Coordinates of C-alpha atoms in Angstrom, one line a residue:
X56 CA 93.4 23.6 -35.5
X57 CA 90.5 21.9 -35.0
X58 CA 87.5 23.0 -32.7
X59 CA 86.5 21.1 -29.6
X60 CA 82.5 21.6 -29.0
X61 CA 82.0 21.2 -25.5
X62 CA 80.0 18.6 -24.3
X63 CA 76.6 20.0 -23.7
X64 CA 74.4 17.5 -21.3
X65 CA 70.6 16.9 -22.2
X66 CA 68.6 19.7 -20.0
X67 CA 67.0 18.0 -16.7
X68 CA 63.1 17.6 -17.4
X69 CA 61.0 20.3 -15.5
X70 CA 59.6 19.0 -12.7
X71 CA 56.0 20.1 -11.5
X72 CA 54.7 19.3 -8.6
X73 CA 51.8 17.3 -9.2
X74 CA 48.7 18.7 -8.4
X75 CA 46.2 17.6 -5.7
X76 CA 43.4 16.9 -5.8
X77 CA 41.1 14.5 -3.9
X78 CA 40.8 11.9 -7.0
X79 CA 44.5 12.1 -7.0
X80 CA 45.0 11.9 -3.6
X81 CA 42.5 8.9 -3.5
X82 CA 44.4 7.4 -6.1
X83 CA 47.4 7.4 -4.0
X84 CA 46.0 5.8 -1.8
X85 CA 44.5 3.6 -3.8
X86 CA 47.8 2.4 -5.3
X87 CA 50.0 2.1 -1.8
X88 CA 50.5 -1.1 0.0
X89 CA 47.8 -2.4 1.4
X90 CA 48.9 -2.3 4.8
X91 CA 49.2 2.0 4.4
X92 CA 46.2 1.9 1.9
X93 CA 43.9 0.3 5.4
X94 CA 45.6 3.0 7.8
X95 CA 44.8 5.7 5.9
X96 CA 41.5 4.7 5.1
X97 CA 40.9 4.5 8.6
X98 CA 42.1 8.1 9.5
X99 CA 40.8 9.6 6.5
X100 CA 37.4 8.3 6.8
X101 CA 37.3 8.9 10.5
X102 CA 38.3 12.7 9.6
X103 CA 36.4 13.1 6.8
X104 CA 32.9 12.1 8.6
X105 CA 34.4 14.2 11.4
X106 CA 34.4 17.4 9.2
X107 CA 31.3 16.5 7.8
X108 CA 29.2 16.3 11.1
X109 CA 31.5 20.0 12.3
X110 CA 29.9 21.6 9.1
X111 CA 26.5 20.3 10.0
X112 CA 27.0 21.1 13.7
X113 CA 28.8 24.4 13.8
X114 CA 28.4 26.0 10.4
X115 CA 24.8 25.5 10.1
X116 CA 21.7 23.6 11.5
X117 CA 20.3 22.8 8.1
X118 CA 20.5 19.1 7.5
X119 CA 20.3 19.8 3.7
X120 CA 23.6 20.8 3.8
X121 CA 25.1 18.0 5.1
X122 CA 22.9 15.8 3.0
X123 CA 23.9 17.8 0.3
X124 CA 27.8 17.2 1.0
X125 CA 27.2 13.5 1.4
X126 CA 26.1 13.2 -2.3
X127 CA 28.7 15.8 -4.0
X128 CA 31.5 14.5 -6.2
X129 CA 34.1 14.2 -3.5
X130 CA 32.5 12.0 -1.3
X131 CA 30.6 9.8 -4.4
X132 CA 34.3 9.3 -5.6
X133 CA 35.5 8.9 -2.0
X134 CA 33.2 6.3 -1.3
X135 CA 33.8 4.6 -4.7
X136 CA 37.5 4.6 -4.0
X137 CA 37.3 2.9 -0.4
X138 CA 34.6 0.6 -2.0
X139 CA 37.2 -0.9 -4.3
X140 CA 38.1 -4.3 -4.6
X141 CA 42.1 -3.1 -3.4
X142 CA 40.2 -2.4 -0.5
X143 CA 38.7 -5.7 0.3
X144 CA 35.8 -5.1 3.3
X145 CA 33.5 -3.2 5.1
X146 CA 35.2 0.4 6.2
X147 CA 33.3 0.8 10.1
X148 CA 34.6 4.6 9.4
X149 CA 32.4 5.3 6.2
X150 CA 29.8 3.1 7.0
X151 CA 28.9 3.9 10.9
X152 CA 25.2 4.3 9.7
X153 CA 25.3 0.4 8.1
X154 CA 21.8 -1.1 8.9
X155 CA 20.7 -4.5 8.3
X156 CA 17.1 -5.3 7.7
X157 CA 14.8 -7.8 7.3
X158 CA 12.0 -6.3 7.0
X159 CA 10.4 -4.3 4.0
X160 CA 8.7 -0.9 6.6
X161 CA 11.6 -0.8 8.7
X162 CA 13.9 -0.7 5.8
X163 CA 11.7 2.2 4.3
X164 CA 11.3 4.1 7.7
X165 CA 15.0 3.8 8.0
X166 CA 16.0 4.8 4.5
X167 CA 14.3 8.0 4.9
X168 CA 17.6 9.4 6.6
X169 CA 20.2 9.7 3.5
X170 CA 22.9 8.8 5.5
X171 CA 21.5 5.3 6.1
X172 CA 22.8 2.8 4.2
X173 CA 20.8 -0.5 4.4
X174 CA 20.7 -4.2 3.4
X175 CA 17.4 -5.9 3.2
X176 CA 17.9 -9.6 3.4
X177 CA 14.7 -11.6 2.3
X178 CA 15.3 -15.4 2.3
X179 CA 12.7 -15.8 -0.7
X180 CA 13.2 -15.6 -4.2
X181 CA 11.3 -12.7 -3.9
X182 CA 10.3 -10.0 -1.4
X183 CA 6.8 -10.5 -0.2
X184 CA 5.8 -13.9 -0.9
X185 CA 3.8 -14.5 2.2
X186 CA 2.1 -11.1 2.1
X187 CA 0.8 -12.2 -1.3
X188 CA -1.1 -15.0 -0.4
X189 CA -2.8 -13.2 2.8
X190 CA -6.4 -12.4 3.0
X191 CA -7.6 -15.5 0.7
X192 CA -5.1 -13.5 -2.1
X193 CA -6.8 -9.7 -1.4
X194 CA -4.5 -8.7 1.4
X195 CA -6.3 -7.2 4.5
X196 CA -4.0 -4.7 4.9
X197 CA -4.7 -2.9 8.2
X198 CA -8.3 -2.4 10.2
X199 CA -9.4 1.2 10.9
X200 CA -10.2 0.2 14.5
X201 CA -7.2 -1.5 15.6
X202 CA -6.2 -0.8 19.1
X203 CA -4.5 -2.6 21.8
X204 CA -7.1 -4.6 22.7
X205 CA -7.3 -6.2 19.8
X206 CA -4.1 -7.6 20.5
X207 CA -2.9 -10.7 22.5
X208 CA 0.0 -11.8 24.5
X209 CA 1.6 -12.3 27.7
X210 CA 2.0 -8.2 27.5
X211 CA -0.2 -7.0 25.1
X212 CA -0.1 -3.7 25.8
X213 CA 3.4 -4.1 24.8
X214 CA 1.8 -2.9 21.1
X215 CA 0.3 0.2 22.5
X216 CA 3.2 2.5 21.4
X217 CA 3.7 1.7 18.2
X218 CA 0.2 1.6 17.7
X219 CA 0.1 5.3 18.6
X220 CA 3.3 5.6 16.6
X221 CA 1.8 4.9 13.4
X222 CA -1.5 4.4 13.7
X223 CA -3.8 3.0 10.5
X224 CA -4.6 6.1 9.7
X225 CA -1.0 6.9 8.7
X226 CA -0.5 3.4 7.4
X227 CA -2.9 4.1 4.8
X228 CA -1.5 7.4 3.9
X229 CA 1.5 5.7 3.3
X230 CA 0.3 3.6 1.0
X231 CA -1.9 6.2 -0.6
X232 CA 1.1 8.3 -1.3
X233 CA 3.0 5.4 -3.1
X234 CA -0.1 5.1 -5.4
X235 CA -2.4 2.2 -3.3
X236 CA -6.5 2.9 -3.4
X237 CA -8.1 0.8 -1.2
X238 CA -11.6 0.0 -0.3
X239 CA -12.9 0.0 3.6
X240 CA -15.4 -2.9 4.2
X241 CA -17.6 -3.4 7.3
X242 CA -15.8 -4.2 10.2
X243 CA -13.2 -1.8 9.5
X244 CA -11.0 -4.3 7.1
X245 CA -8.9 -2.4 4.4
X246 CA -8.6 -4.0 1.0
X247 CA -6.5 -3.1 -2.1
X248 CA -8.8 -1.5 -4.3
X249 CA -7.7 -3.6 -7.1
X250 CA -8.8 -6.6 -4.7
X251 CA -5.0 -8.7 -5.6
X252 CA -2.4 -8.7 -2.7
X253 CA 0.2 -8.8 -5.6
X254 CA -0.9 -4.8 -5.7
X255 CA 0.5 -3.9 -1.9
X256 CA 3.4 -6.1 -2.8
X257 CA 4.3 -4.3 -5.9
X258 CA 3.8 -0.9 -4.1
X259 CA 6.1 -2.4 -1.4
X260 CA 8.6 -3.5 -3.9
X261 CA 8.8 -0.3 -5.9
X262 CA 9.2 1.7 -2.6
X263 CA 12.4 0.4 -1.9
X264 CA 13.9 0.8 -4.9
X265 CA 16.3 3.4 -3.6
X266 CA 19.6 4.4 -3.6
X267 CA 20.8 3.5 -0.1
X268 CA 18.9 0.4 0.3
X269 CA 20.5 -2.7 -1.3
X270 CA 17.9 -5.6 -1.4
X271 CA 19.5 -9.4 -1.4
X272 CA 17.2 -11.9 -2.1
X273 CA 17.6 -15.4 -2.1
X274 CA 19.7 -15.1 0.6
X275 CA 19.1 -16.2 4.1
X276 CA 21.2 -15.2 7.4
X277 CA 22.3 -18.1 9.4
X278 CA 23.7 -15.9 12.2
X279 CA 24.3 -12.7 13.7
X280 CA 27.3 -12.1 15.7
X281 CA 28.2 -9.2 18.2
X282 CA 31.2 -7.8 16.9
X283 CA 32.8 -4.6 18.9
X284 CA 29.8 -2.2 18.6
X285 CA 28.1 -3.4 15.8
X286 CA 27.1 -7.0 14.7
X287 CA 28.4 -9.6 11.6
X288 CA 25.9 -10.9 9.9
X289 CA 26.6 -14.6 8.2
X290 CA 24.7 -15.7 5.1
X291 CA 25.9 -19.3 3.3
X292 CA 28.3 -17.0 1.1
X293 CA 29.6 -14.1 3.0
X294 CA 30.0 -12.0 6.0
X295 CA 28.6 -8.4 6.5
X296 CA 29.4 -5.9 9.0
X297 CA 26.6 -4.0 10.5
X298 CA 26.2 -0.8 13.2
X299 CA 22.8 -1.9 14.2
X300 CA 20.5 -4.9 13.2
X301 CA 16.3 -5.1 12.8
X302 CA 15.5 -8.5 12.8
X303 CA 11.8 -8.6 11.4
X304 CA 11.6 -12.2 10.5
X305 CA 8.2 -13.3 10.6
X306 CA 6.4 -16.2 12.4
X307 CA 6.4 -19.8 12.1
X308 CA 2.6 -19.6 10.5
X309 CA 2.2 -20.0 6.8
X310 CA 5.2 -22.2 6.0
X311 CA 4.5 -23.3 2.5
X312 CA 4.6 -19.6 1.7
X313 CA 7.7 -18.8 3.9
X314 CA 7.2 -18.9 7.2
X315 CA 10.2 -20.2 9.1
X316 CA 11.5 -20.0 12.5
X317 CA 15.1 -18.3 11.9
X318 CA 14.0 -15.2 13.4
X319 CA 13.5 -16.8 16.9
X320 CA 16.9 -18.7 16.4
X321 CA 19.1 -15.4 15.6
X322 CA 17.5 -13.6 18.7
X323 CA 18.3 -16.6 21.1
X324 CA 21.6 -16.8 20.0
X325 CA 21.7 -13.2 21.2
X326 CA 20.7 -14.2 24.9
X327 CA 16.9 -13.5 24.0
X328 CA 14.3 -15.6 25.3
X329 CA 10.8 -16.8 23.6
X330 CA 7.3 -18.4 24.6
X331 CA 5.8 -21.3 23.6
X332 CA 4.5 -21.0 19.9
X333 CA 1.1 -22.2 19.1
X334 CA -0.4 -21.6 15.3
X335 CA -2.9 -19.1 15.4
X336 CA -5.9 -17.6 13.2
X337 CA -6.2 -21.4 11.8
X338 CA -9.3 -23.9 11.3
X339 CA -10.1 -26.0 13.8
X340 CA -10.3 -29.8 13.8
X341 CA -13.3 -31.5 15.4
X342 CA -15.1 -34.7 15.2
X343 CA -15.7 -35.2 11.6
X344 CA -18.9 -36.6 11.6
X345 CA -21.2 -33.4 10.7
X346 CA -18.6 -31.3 9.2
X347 CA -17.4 -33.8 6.7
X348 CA -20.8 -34.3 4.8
X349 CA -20.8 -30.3 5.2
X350 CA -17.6 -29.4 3.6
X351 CA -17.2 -26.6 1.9
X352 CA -20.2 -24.9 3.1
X353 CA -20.8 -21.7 4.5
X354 CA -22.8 -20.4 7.2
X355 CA -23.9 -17.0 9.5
X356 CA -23.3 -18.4 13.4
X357 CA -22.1 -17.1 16.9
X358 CA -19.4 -19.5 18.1
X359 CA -18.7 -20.4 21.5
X360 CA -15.4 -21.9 22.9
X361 CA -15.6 -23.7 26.0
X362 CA -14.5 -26.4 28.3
X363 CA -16.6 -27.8 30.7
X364 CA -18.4 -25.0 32.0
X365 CA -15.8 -22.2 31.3
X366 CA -16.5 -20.1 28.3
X367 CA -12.8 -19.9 26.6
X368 CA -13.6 -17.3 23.6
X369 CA -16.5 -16.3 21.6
X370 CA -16.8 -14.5 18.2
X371 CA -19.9 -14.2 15.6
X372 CA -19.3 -14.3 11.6
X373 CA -18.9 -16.6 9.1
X374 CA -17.9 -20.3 9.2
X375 CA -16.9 -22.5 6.5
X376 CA -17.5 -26.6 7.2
X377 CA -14.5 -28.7 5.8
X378 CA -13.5 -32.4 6.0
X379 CA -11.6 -32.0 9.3
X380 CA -14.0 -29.6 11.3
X381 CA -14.5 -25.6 11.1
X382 CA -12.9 -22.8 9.7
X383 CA -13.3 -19.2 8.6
X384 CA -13.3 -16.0 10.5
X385 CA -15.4 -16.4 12.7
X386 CA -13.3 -19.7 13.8
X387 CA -9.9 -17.9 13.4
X388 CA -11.1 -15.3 16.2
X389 CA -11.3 -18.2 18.7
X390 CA -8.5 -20.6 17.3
X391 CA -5.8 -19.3 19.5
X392 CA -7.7 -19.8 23.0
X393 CA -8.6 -23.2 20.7
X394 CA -4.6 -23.9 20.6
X395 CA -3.5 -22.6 24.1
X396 CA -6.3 -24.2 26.2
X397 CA -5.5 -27.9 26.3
X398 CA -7.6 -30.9 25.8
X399 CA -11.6 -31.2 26.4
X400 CA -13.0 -27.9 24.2
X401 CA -15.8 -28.0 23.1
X402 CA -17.0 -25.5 19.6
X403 CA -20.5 -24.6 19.9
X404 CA -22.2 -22.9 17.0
X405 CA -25.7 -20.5 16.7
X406 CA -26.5 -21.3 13.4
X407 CA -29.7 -18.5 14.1
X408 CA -28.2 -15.9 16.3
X409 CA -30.2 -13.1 14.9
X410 CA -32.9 -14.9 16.6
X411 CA -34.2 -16.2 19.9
X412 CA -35.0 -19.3 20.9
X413 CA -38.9 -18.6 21.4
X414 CA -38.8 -16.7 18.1
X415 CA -37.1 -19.9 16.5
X416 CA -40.1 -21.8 17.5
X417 CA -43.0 -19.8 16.6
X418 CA -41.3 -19.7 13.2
X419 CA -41.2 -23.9 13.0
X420 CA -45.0 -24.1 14.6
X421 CA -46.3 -21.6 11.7
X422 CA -44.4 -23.6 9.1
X423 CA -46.1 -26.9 10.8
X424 CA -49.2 -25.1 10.6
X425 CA -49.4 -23.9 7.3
X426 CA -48.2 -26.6 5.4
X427 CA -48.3 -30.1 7.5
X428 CA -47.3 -32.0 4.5
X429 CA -44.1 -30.7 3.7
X430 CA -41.6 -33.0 4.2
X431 CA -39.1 -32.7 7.0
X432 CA -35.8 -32.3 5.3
X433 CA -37.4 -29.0 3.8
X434 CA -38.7 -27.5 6.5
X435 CA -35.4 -25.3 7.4
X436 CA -35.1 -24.4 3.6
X437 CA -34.8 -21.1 2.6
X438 CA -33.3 -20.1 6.5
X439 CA -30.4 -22.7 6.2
X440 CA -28.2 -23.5 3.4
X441 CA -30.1 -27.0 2.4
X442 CA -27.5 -29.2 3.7
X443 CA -26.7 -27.7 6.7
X444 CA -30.9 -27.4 7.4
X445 CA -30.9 -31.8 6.9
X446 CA -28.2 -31.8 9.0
X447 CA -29.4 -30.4 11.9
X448 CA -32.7 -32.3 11.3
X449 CA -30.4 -35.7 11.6
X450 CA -28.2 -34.6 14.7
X451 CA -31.7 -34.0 16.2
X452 CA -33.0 -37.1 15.3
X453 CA -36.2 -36.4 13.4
X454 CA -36.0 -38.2 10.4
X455 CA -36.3 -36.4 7.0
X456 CA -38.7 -38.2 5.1
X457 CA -41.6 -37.6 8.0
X458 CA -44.0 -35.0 7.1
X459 CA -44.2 -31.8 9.2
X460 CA -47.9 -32.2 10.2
X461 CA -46.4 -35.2 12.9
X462 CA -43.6 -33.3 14.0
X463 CA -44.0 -32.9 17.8
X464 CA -43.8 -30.1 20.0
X465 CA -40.9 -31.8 21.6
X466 CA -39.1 -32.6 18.4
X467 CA -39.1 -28.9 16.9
X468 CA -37.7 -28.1 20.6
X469 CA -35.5 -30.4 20.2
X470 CA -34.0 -29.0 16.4
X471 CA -34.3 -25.7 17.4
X472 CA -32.0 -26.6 20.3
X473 CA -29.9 -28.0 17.9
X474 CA -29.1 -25.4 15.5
X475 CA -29.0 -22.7 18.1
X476 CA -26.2 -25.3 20.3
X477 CA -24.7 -27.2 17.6
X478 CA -21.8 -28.9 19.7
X479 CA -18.8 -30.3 17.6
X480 CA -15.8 -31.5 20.3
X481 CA -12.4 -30.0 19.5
X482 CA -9.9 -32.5 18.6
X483 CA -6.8 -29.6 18.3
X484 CA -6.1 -27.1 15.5
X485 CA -4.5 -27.2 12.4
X486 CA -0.6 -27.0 12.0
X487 CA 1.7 -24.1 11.3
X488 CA 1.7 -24.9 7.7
X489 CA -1.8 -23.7 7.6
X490 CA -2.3 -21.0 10.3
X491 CA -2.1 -17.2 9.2
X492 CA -0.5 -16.3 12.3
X493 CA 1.9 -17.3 15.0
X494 CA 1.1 -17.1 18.6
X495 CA 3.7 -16.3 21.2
X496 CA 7.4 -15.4 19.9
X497 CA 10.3 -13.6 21.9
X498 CA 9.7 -12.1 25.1
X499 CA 8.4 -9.0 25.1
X500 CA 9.6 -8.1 28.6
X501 CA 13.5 -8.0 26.6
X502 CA 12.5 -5.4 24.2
X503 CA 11.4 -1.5 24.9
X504 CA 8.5 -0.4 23.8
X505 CA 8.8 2.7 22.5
X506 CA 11.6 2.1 20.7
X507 CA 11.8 -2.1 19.8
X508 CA 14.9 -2.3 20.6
X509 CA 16.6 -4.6 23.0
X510 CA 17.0 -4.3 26.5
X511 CA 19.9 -6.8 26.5
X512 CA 21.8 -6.1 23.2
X513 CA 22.5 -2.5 22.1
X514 CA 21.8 -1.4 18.5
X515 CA 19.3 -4.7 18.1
X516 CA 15.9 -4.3 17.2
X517 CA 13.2 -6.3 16.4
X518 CA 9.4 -6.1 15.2
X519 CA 6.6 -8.2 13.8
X520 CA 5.4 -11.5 14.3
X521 CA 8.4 -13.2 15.7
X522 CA 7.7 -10.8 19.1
X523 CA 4.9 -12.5 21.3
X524 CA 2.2 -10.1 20.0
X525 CA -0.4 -11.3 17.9
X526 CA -3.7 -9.9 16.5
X527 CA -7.1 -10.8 16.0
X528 CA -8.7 -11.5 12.3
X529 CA -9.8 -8.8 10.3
X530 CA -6.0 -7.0 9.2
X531 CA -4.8 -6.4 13.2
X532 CA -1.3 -8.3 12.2
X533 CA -0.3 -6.8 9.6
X534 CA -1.1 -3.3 10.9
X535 CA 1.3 -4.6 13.7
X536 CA 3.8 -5.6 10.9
X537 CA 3.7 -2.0 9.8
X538 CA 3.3 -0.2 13.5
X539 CA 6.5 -2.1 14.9
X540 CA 8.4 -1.6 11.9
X541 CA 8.1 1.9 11.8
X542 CA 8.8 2.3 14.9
X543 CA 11.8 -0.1 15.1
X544 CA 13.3 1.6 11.5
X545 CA 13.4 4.7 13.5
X546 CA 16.6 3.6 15.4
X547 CA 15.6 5.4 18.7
X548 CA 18.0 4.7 21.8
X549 CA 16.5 2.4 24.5
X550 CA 15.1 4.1 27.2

């Protein structure tokens, strides 16, 4: 009889319950519709950065901790996860600490709080192309006396704060710990040791190289956007969300080396308001007459600014002649009174101001005296440069080919006058393509203080040049550069 084998069924496969883990979980996630895979983000994140601030909170007051949690596997591969490309976005959740910046101190200031994450947007090629051409190429890069009055405005103790924030004594130990020697020259101006501008670029440039600050260059914002909370800022390709925005855009000045006026445009379009700009720190431009056959010469005078009888602005230094009229320090410290004063200024210059009048005089008599046949055109030579000394000679009509012996009393009166009143009328100042710095900007009045941040827009800040604070010559702006930015990548509540 033959034997029926029973039917034996293949044994069901063991099943084990998978284990979890957070990859694993992640990856769940990861894989799910997208419609689950954005709720759960949502929750998730909001939990997760829940816990994390309990453990910092409740389970200890050492920040390290939390720091320390923020950059252990779980999170790294947490973050990479919700950074995914399934995930298209910005995740408000994970990234409630997403600053935008457009400025290179703020962005440092800020980064030194690991839970920042930051985008640097700099509309050049590369990041401080303007900074690099400062100074005649050297870069004054702060002045060891700068204090509020050196400032101008329609509130220019609006700088005070800052100022006392970070003062240049701290700017240059900043710099000194990111490896910059400088050099302190009379007058308090700070140079880079290495006398190039390209050096405090560099140090700038290596300085935020960091992990949580993503630098985009070549790529300008054409708007920012109040979004919930936070902002959206638009570039030509893209949109980025952002919990609070530094807008640190510069001035108008300098625009062959990137000075542009977006700054003032993204802070109107936010309800702020700005002042008239004029260019500032900039040569004048006068009747060409004298300064033409002077150009490119350098001289030692006290300059005067006045109209009519009103003394505008006055400042002592060096001036340099060119084609149009005056420039050089001396002429920058004035040139802002120069653009804001209107029509009928007249630029006076002391081309002897270390001495009197009287003293002047002797000086001319003794030269009369001891040699009466030297001829005119010489007899300023070896006070003046050569061409400035025949100049003066013609604007005080005593011709150069006379020789000294029939000079008058009258006559050396008469050039001594003239070289300690040398009168040029003021046709108007140079444009913004040429001026260092910007006067006026956004209204100071909109912005705290102690915090620059907005009065009218929560979370917005702003710093620099494109605020209605300027400085005199001699490094004053860009210790304001650094001063306000500090203080603004700080991201302290308004008052």
């Amino acid at each position: 009889m033959e034997r029926i084998e029973p039917v034996r069924r293949p044994a069901a496969p063991v099943r084990r319950r998978p284990k979890l883990t957070p990859v694993s979980v992640c990856q769940a996630i990861h894989d799910a519709p997208y419609g689950l895979a954005r709720l759960v983000r949502r929750g998730v994140g909001a939990v997760g950065y829940w816990l994390a601030w309990t453990w910092d909170a409740v389970v200890t007051d050492q920040k390290q901790m939390y720091h320390d949690f923020l950059r252990s596997r779980f999170v790294t591969r947490w973050r990479a996860f919700f950074r995914s490309p399934t995930l298209t976005g910005f995740t408000a959740a994970l990234r409630s600490n997403w600053l935008v910046r457009l400025t290179a101190m703020a962005a440092l200031t800020a980064a030194e709080q690991p839970e920042n994450e930051i985008l640097l947007f700099e509309r050049q090629a590369r990041v401080g192309r303007k900074l690099a051409v400062t100074g005649n190429g050297r870069c004054n890069l702060t002045n060891t006396g700068a204090a509020p009055e050196n400032y101008h405005g329609t509130q220019p103790d609006f700088a005070a704060p800052a100022l006392a924030a970070f003062p240049p004594e701290a700017a240059l130990n900043w710099f000194a710990a990111h490896g910059l020697m400088t050099v302190t020259e009379p007058g308090g101006r700070v140079y880079p040791l290495s006398n190039a501008a390209n050096s405090v670029v560099d140090v700038l440039r290596f300085a935020l190289a960091q992990p949580n600050i993503t630098l985009r260059a070549g790529e300008a914002v054409t708007a920012v956007r109040r979004q919930g909370r936070g902002f959206v800022i638009e570039t030509e390709g893209a949109k980025f969300p952002a919990e609070r925005v530094i807008i640190a855009c510069g001035g108008a000045a300098g625009a062959k080396a990137g000075g542009v006026r977006d700054g003032y445009a993204l802070l109107q379009s936010l309800g702020h308001r700005r002042t008239a700009l004029h260019p500032a720190l900039v040569q004048l431009t006068t009747d060409p007459t004298y300064p033409r056959a002077l150009k490119g010469v350098r001289a030692d005078a006290r300059v005067t600014l006045t109209r009519g009888r009103n003394v505008l602005a006055r400042s002592a230094g060096e001036v340099q002649f060119t084609e149009k009229g005056v420039s050089g320090p001396a002429v920058f410290e004035i040139s802002r009174a120069a653009a804001c004063g209107g029509e009928g200024q007249t630029v006076t210059l002391d081309l002897l101001r270390e001495h009197s009048a009287p003293e002047c005089l002797a000086f001319l008599q003794a030269r009369r005296q001891t040699a009466p046949a030297l001829p005119c055109e010489e007899v300023l030579t070896g006070t003046v440069h050569n061409r400035v000394g025949k100049m003066l000679l013609r604007c005080a009509g005593i011709h150069g080919g006379r020789p000294l012996g029939d000079v008058t009393d009258a006559e050396l009166k008469a050039l001594v006058r003239t070289a300690k009143g040398f009168a040029l009328p003021v046709r108007g100042t140079e444009g913004f393509e040429s001026a260092q710095v910007t006067a006026g900007g956004m209204r100071t009045d909109e912005f705290d203080p102690a915090t620059m941040g907005s009065l009218l827009v929560p979370r917005l800040y702003a710093c620099g040049e494109v605020l209605d604070i300027d400085g005199d010559c001699g490094g004053y702006n860009l210790q304001w550069a650094w001063s306000s930015g500090y203080l603004a990548g700080l991201l302290k509540s308004g008052t």
